[in-house]
Amino acid sequence: MRLVDVEQWVGIPYDEAAYDCADLVMRVQRALFAREVALPGRRPRGRRGSAELGALSRAQAVPREGPPQDGDLVLMIERGQHNPGHAGVFFFLAHEGWVLHSNETNGCSVLHRVRDLPGFGLRIEGYYAWN
């Protein structure tokens, strides 16, 4: 994947009611990988429903065997939580792993190195290949 293709998705404002991490994942999958990812219309949104997001996401993808690939779903656990409640998209850029994600803490979509996620209170639960 080229950085220029991913950078266009950085800086999109986070909105709990209209554009959360799952919305970002669905739109990136459609635009960059021609994948249709569907979550229920009445799915949980924002922090309030984050505990259910991991379970909903798992229905769309299977655990990745081997190293993650561009476009893989990344499920993350936020500090203080016990279950995945945050999602992003994996990219291999500039010889290392990055995750594109959006949450209330950042206020917009951001691109973080995988190795830097713990400093932002995030731990990767797993990488998932799309069904």
XYZ file of C-alpha atoms in Angstrom:
131
model
C 0.000 0.000 0.000
C 1.202 3.521 -0.691
C 1.281 6.124 2.058
C -0.500 8.640 -0.163
C -3.493 6.270 -0.396
C -3.728 5.972 3.385
C -3.030 9.617 4.295
C -6.274 10.787 2.695
C -8.083 9.040 5.582
C -6.187 10.896 8.333
C -7.853 13.838 10.069
C -11.507 12.929 9.513
C -13.377 14.199 12.599
C -14.652 11.588 15.060
C -18.360 11.827 15.805
C -19.858 9.263 18.180
C -23.262 9.474 16.501
C -22.157 9.566 12.861
C -18.517 8.578 12.304
C -16.806 6.275 14.788
C -14.018 3.703 14.374
C -16.326 1.167 12.715
C -17.499 3.724 10.145
C -13.877 4.477 9.293
C -13.078 0.771 8.901
C -16.094 0.181 6.635
C -15.340 3.193 4.405
C -11.621 2.419 4.084
C -12.394 -1.192 3.173
C -14.812 -0.062 0.469
C -12.557 2.655 -0.980
C -9.131 1.014 -0.837
C -9.936 -2.700 -1.055
C -13.373 -2.858 -2.785
C -14.766 -4.821 0.188
C -18.279 -4.375 1.479
C -18.225 -4.649 5.258
C -21.627 -4.382 6.887
C -22.474 -3.928 10.534
C -26.034 -3.710 11.868
C -27.655 -0.295 11.400
C -28.578 -0.204 15.075
C -25.133 -1.231 16.221
C -23.605 0.274 19.318
C -21.680 3.513 18.788
C -18.956 5.370 20.614
C -17.689 4.447 24.067
C -21.127 3.397 25.286
C -21.332 0.523 22.851
C -17.650 -0.220 22.445
C -17.778 -3.480 24.417
C -20.028 -5.006 21.734
C -17.989 -3.806 18.754
C -15.408 -6.590 18.969
C -18.064 -9.299 18.824
C -19.816 -7.641 15.885
C -16.540 -7.262 14.000
C -15.552 -10.888 14.462
C -18.576 -11.955 12.426
C -17.018 -10.204 9.402
C -13.475 -11.576 9.677
C -11.364 -14.518 10.850
C -8.158 -14.450 12.909
C -5.137 -13.872 10.702
C -2.684 -16.736 10.466
C 0.820 -15.329 10.105
C 1.815 -11.673 9.801
C -0.913 -9.059 9.242
C -1.600 -7.832 5.718
C -2.683 -4.444 4.359
C -6.366 -3.944 5.065
C -6.652 -6.424 7.930
C -9.075 -5.573 10.694
C -7.275 -4.711 13.926
C -9.245 -5.166 17.141
C -7.862 -3.248 20.106
C -8.503 -3.129 23.824
C -8.526 0.298 25.411
C -6.801 0.876 28.749
C -9.071 -0.123 31.609
C -11.191 -2.444 29.457
C -11.116 -6.236 29.228
C -12.603 -6.852 25.790
C -11.904 -5.433 22.342
C -13.965 -2.335 21.813
C -11.981 -0.433 19.235
C -11.251 -1.215 15.594
C -8.805 -0.044 12.985
C -7.174 -1.017 9.708
C -3.648 -2.400 9.428
C -1.149 -1.105 6.861
C 2.480 -1.964 6.239
C 4.116 1.372 5.429
C 7.761 2.470 5.437
C 8.873 -1.006 6.548
C 6.691 -1.227 9.657
C 3.142 -1.853 10.834
C 0.683 1.023 11.222
C -2.966 1.199 12.315
C -5.468 3.701 10.976
C -8.194 4.304 13.535
C -10.524 6.938 14.971
C -11.718 7.510 18.518
C -12.982 10.101 20.958
C -9.558 10.526 22.558
C -7.924 11.601 19.281
C -10.969 13.492 18.025
C -10.262 12.382 14.464
C -8.841 9.529 12.431
C -5.119 8.979 12.991
C -2.343 6.732 11.779
C -0.242 5.217 14.576
C 2.706 2.863 14.447
C 1.760 -0.492 15.955
C 4.680 -0.172 18.381
C 3.358 3.199 19.626
C -0.215 2.071 20.411
C 0.483 1.172 24.079
C 1.499 4.780 24.684
C -1.992 5.785 23.570
C -3.650 3.299 25.931
C -4.347 0.681 23.253
C -3.394 -2.984 23.103
C -3.921 -5.102 20.009
C -6.176 -8.084 20.642
C -5.638 -9.508 17.183
C -5.476 -9.099 13.426
C -8.324 -10.412 11.302
C -8.568 -11.259 7.602
C -11.885 -10.395 5.978
C -14.298 -13.194 5.075
